[in-house]
PDB file of C-alpha atoms in Angstrom:
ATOM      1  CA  UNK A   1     -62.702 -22.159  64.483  1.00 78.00           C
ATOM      2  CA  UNK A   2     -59.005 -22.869  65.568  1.00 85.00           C
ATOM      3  CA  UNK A   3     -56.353 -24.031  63.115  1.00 92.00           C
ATOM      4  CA  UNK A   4     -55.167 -27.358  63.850  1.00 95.00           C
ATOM      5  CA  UNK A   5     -51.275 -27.474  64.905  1.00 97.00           C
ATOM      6  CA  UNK A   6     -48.999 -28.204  62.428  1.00 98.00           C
ATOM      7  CA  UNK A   7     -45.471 -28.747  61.446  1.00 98.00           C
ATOM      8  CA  UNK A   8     -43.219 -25.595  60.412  1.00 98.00           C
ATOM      9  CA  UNK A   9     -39.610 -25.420  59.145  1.00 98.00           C
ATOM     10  CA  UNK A  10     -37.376 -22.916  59.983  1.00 98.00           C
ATOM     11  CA  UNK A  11     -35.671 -22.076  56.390  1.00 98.00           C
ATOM     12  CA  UNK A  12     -34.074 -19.145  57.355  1.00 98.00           C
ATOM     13  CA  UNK A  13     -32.285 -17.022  60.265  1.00 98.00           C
ATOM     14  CA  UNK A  14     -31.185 -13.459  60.385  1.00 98.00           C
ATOM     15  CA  UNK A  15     -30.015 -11.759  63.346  1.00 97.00           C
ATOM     16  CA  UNK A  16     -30.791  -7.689  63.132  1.00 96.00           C
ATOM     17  CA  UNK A  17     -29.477  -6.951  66.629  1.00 93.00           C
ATOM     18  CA  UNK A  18     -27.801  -8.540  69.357  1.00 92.00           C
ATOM     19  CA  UNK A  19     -30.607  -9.565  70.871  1.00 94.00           C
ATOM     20  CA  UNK A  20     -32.893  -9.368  67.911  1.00 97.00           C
ATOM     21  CA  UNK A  21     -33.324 -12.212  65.272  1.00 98.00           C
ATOM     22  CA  UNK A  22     -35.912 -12.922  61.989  1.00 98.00           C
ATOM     23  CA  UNK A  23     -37.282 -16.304  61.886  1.00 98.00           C
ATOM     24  CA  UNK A  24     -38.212 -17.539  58.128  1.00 98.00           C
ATOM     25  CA  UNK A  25     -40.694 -20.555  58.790  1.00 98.00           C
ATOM     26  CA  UNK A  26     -42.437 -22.451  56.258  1.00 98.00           C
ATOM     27  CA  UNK A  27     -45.593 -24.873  56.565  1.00 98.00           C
ATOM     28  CA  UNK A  28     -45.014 -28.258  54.395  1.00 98.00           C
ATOM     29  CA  UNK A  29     -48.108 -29.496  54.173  1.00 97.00           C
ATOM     30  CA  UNK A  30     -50.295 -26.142  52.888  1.00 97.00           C
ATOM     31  CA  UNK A  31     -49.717 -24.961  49.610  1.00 97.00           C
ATOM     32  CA  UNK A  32     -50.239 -21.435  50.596  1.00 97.00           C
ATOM     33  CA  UNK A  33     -50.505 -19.724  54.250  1.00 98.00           C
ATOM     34  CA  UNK A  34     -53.621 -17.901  54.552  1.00 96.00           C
ATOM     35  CA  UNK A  35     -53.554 -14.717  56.924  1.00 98.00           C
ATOM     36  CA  UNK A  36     -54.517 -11.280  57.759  1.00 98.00           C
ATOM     37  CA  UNK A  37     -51.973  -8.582  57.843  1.00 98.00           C
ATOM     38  CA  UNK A  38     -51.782  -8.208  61.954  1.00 98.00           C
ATOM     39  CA  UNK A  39     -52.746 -11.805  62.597  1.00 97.00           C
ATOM     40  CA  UNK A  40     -50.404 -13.855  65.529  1.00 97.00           C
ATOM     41  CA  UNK A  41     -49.216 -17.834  65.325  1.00 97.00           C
ATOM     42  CA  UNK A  42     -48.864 -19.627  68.538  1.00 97.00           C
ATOM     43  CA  UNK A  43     -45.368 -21.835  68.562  1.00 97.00           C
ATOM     44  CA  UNK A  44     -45.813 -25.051  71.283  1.00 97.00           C
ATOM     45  CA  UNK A  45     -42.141 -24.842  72.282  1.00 97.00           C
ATOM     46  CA  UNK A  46     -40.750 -27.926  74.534  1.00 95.00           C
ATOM     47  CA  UNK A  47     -40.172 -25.941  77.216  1.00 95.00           C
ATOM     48  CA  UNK A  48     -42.626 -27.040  79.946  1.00 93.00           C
ATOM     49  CA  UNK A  49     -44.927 -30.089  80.883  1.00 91.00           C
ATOM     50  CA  UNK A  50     -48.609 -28.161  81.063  1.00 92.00           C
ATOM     51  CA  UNK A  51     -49.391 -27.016  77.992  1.00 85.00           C
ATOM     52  CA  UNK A  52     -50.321 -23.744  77.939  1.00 85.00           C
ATOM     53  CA  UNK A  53     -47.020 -22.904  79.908  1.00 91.00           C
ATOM     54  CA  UNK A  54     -45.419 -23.659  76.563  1.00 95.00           C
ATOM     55  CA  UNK A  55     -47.308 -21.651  73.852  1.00 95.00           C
ATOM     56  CA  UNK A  56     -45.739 -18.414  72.797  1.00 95.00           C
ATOM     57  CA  UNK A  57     -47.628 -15.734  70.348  1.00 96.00           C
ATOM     58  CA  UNK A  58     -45.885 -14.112  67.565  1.00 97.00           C
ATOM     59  CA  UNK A  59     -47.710 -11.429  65.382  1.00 97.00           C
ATOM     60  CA  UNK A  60     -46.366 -12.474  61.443  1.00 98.00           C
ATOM     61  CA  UNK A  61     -44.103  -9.798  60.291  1.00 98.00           C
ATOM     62  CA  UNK A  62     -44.707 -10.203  56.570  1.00 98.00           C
ATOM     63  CA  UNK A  63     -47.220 -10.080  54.524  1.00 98.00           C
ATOM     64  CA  UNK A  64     -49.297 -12.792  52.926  1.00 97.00           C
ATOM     65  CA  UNK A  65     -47.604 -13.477  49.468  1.00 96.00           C
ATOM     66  CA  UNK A  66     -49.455 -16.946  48.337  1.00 96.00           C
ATOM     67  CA  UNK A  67     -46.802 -18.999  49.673  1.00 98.00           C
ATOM     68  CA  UNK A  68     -46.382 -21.455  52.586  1.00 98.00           C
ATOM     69  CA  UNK A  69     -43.811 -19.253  54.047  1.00 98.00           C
ATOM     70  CA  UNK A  70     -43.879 -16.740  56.500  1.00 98.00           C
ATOM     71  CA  UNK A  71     -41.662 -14.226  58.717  1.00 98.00           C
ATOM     72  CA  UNK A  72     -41.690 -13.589  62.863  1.00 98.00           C
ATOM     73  CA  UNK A  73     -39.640 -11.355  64.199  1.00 98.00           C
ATOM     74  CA  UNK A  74     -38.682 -12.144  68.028  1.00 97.00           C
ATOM     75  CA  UNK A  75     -36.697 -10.314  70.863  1.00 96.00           C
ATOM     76  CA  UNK A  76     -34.645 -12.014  73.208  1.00 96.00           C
ATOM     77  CA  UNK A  77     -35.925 -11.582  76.934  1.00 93.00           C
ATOM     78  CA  UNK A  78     -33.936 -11.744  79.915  1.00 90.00           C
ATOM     79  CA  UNK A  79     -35.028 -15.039  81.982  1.00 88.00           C
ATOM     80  CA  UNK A  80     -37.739 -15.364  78.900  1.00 92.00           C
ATOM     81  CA  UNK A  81     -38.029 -19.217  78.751  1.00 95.00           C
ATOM     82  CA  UNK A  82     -39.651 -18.973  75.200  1.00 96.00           C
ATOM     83  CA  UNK A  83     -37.585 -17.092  73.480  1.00 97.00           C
ATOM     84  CA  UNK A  84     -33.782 -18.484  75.394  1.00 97.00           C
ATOM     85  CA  UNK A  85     -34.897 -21.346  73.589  1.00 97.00           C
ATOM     86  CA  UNK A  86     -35.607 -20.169  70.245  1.00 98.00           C
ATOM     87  CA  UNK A  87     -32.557 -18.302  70.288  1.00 98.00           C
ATOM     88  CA  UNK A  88     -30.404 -21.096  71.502  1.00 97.00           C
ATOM     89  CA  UNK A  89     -31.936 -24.330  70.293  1.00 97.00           C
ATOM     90  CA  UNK A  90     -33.738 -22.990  67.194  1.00 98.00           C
ATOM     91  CA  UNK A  91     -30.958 -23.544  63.890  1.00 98.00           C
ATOM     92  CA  UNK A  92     -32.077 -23.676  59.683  1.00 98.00           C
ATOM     93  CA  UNK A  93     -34.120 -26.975  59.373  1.00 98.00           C
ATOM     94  CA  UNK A  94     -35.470 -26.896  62.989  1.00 98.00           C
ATOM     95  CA  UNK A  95     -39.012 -27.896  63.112  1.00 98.00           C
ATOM     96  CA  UNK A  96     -41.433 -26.244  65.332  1.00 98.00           C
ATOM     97  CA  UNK A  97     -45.325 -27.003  65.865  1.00 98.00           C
ATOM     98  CA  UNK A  98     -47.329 -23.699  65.496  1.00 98.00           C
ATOM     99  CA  UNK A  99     -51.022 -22.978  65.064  1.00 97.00           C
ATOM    100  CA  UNK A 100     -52.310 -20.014  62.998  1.00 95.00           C
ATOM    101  CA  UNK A 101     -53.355 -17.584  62.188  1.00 97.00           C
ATOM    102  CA  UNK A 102     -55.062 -16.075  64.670  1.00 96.00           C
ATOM    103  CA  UNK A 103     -56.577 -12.818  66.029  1.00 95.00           C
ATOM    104  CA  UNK A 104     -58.331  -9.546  65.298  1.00 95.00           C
ATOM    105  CA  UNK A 105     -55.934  -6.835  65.328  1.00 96.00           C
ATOM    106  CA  UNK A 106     -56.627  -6.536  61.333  1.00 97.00           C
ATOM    107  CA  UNK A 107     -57.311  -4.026  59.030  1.00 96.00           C
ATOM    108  CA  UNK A 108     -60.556  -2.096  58.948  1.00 94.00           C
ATOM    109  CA  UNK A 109     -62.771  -3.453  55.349  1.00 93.00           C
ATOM    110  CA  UNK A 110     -62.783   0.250  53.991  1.00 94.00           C
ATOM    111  CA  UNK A 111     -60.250   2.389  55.210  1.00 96.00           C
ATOM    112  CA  UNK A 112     -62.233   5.915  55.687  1.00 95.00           C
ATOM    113  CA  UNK A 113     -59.673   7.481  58.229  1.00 96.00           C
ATOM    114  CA  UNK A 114     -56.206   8.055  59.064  1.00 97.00           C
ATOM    115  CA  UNK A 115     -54.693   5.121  60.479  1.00 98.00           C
ATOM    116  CA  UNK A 116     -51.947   6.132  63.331  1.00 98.00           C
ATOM    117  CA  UNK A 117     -49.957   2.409  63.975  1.00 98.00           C
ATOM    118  CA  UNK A 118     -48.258   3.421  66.865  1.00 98.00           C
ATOM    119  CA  UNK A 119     -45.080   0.464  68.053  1.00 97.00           C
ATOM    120  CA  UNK A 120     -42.639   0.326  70.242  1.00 95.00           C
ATOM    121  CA  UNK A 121     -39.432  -2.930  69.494  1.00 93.00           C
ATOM    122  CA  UNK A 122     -40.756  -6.337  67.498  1.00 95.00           C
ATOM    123  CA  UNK A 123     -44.183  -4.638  67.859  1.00 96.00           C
ATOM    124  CA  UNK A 124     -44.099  -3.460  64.470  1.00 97.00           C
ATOM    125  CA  UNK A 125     -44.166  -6.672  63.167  1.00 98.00           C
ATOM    126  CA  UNK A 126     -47.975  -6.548  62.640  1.00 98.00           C
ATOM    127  CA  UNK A 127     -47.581  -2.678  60.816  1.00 98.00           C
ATOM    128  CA  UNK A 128     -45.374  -3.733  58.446  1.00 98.00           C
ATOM    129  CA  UNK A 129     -47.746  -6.654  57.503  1.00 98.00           C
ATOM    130  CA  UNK A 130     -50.215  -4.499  57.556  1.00 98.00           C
ATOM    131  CA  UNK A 131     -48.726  -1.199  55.230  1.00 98.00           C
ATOM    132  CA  UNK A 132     -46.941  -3.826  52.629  1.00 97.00           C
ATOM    133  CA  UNK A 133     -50.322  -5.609  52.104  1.00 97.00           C
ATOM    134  CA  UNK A 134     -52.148  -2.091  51.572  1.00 97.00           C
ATOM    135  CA  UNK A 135     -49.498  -1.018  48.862  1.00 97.00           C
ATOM    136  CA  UNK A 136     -48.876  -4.733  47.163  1.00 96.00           C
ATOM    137  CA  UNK A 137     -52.926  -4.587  46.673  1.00 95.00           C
ATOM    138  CA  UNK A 138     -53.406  -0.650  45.867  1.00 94.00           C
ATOM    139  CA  UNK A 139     -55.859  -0.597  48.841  1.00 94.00           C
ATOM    140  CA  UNK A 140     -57.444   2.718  48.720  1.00 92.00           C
ATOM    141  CA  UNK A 141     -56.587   4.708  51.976  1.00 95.00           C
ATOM    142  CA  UNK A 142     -56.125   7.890  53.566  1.00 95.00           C
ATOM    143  CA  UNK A 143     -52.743   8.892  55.330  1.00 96.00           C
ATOM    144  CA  UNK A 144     -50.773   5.695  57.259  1.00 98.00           C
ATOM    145  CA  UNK A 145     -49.032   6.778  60.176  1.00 98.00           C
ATOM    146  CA  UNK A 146     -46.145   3.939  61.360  1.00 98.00           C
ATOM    147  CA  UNK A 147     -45.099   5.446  64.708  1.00 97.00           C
ATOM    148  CA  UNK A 148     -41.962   3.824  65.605  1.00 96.00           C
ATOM    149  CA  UNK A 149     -40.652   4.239  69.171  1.00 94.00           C
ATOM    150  CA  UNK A 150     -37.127   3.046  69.191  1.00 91.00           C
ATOM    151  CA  UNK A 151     -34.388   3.648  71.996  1.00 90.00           C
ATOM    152  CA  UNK A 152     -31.304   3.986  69.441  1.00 91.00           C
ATOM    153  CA  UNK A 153     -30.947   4.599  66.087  1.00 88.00           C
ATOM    154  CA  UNK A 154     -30.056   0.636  65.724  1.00 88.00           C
ATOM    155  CA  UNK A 155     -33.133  -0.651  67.161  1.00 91.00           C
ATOM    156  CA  UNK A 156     -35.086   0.744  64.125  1.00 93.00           C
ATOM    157  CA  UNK A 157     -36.021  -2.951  62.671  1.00 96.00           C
ATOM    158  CA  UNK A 158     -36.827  -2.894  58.776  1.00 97.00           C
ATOM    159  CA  UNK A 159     -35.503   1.277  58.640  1.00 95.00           C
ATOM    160  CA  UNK A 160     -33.762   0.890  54.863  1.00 96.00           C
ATOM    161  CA  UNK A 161     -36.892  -1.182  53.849  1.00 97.00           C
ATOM    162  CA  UNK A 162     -39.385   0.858  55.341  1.00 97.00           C
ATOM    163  CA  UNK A 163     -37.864   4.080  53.891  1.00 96.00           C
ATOM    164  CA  UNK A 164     -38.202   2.994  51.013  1.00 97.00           C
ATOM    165  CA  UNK A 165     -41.657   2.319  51.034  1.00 97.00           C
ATOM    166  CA  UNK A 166     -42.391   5.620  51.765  1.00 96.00           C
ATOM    167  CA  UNK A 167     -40.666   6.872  48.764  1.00 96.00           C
ATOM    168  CA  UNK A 168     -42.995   4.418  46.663  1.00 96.00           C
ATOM    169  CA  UNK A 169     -46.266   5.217  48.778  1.00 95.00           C
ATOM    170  CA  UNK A 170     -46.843   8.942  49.138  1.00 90.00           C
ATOM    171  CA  UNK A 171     -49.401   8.860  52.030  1.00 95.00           C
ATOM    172  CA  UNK A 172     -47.132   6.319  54.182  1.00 97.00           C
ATOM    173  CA  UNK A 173     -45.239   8.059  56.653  1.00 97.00           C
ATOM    174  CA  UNK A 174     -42.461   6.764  58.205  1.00 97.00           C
ATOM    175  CA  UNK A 175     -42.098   8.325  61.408  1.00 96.00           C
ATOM    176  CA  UNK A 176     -39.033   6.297  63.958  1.00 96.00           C
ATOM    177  CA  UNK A 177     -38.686   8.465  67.034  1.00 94.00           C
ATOM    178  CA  UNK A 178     -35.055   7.609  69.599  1.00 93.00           C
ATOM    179  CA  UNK A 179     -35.625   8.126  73.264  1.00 87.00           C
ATOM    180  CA  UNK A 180     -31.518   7.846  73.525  1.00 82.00           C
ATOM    181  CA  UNK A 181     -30.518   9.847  71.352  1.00 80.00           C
ATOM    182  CA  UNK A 182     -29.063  13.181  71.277  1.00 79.00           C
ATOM    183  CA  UNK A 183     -31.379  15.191  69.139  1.00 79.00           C
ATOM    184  CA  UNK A 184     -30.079  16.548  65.718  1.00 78.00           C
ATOM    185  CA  UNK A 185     -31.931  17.803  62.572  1.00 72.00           C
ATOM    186  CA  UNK A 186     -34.232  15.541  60.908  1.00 76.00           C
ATOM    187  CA  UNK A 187     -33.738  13.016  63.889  1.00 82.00           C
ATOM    188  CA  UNK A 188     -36.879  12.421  65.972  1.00 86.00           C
ATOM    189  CA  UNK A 189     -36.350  12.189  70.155  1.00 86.00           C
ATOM    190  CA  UNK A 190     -38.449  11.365  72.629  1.00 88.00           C
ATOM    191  CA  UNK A 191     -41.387   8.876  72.699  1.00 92.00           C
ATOM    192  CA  UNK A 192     -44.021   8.009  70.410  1.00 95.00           C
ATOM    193  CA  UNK A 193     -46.909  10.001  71.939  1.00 96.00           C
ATOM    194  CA  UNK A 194     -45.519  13.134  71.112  1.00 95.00           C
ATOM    195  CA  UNK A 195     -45.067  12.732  67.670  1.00 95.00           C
ATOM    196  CA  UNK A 196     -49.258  11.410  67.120  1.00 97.00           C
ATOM    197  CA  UNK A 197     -50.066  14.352  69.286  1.00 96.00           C
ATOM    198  CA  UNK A 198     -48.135  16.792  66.904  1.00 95.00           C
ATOM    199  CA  UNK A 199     -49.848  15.432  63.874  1.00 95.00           C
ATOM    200  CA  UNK A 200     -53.215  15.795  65.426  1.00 95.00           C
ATOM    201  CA  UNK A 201     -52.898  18.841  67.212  1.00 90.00           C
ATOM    202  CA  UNK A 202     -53.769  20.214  63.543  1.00 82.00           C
ATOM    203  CA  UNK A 203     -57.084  19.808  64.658  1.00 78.00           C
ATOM    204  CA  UNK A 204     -60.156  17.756  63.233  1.00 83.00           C
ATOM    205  CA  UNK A 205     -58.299  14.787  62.203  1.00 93.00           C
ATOM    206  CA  UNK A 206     -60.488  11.430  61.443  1.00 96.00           C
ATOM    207  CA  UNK A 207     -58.504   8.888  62.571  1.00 97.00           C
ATOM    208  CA  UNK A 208     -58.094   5.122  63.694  1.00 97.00           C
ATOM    209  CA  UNK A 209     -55.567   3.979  66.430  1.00 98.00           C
ATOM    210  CA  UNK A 210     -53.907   0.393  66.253  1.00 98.00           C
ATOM    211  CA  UNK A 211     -51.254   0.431  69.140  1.00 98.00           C
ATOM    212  CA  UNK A 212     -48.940  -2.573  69.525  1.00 97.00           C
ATOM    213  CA  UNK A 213     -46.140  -3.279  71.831  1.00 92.00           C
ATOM    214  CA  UNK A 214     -45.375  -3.122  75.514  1.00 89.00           C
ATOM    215  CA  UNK A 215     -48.189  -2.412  78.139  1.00 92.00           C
ATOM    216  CA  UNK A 216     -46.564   0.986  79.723  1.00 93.00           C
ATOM    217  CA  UNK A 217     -46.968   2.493  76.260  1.00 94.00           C
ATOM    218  CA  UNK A 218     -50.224   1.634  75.439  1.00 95.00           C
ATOM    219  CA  UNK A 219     -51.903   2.513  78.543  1.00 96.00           C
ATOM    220  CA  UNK A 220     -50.369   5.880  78.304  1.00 96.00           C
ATOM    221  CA  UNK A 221     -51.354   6.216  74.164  1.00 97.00           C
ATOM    222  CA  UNK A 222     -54.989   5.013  75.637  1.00 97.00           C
ATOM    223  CA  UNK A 223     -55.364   7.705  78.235  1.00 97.00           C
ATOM    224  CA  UNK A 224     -53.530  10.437  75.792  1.00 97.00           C
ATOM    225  CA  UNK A 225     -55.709   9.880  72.641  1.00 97.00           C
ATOM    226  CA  UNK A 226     -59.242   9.783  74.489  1.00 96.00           C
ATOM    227  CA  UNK A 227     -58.381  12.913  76.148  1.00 94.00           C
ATOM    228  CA  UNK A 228     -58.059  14.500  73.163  1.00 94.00           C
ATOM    229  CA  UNK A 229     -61.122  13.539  72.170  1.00 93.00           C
ATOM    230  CA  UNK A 230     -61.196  10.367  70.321  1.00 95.00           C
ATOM    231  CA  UNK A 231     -63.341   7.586  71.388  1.00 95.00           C
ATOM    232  CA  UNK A 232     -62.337   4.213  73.384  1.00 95.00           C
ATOM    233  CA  UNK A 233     -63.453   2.375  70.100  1.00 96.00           C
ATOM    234  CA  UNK A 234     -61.255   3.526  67.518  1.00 96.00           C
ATOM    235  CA  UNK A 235     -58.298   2.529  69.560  1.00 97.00           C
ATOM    236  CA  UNK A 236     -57.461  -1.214  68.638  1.00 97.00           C
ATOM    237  CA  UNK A 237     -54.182  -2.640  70.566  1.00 94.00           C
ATOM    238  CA  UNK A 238     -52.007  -6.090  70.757  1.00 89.00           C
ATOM    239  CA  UNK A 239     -50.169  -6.573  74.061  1.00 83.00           C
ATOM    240  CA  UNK A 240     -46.657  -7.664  74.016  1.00 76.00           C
ATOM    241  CA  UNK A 241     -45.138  -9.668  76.965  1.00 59.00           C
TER     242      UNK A 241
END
């Protein structure tokens, strides 16, 4: 059943790029925001007569904490109506109606493989949800792969934070890889599908696939992972733009 649409608040602002910003939005009227790590909202921006010319989906970048308040993380587009606006209009105290949460793109019950969550820009927005809820609740799990494709070293949103949760977490690996940067030691280059196909090139890896972010990299993390052997339904994937 869909949520109804409600009122949110934006209560905070943080730009982490130039084009790049964290929206802080709170609901008034729930006590608490109920979610799954790697569920979207859907923000009816005034934008456009026909309806569904105005929704926008945002996966929630933080993970449920029992209050009313929670995080999106949004890119500014060139020519995107949806987000010009958020960027431009959108101030502390702006309200915006939003329904939510929705989707699938969730966590298995029982984790009983490797999960690989393989991103490229705001699309790890969902994984961090998603590895912050599994170490808040001491969810028992085998190795978490957060494959971060990133063009420059300053595109790597939540780095510091992340980092740190890999210190804290021993089977969470952190693993940002630059397709603009020179390479040096301990500095990842390239794209994302090389660094999942090193891991499992070990051989005889059980393993889950959640792949979020722009459509050119998931088709190609598709193809790649069923040729080497894995089947069509342990690959799980949220398309961005």
């Amino acid at each position: 059943m869909l949520e109804p649409w409600r009122t949110g608040i934006v209560i905070k602002l943080e730009d982490v790029t130039p084009s790049t910003r964290r929206f802080w939005i709170q609901i008034p009227e729930l006590e608490k925001f109920d979610f799954k790590p790697g569920q979207f909202v859907t923000l009816d921006l005034p934008i456009h007569e026909k309806k569904n010319k105005r929704w926008r989906s945002y996966s929630i970048a933080s993970a449920p904490d029992g209050t009313n308040v929670f995080e999106l993380i949004i890119v500014l587009l060139e020519e995107g109506t949806g987000t010009t606006y958020l960027f431009k209009e959108i101030k502390e105290g702006s309200e915006i109606l939003l329904r939510g949460p929705q989707g699938v793109f969730t966590l298995p019950e029982t984790i009983n493989e490797d999960l690989f969550l393989i991103c490229t820009g705001t699309g790890i927005a969902p994984f961090r949800s998603m590895a912050h809820y599994i170490h808040k609740h001491n969810i028992p799990h085998k190795n978490l792969y957060l494959i971060f494709g990133c063009r420059k070293e300053c595109d790597a949103l939540y780095r510091d934070e992340l980092e740190e949760l890999e210190k804290q977490m021993p089977s969470f690996h952190y693993l940002p890889t630059f397709s603009r940067e020179e390479p040096e030691a301990n500095k990842r280059t390239g794209y994302v599908h090389n660094v999942y196909e090193e891991i499992l090139s070990t051989g005889n890896i059980e393993a889950k696939f959640f792949l979020c972010g722009w459509k050119n990299m998931i088709d190609e993390a598709k193809q790649r992972i069923t040729g080497l052997g894995y089947d069509r339904k342990d690959i799980h994937l949220e398309l961005y733009g």
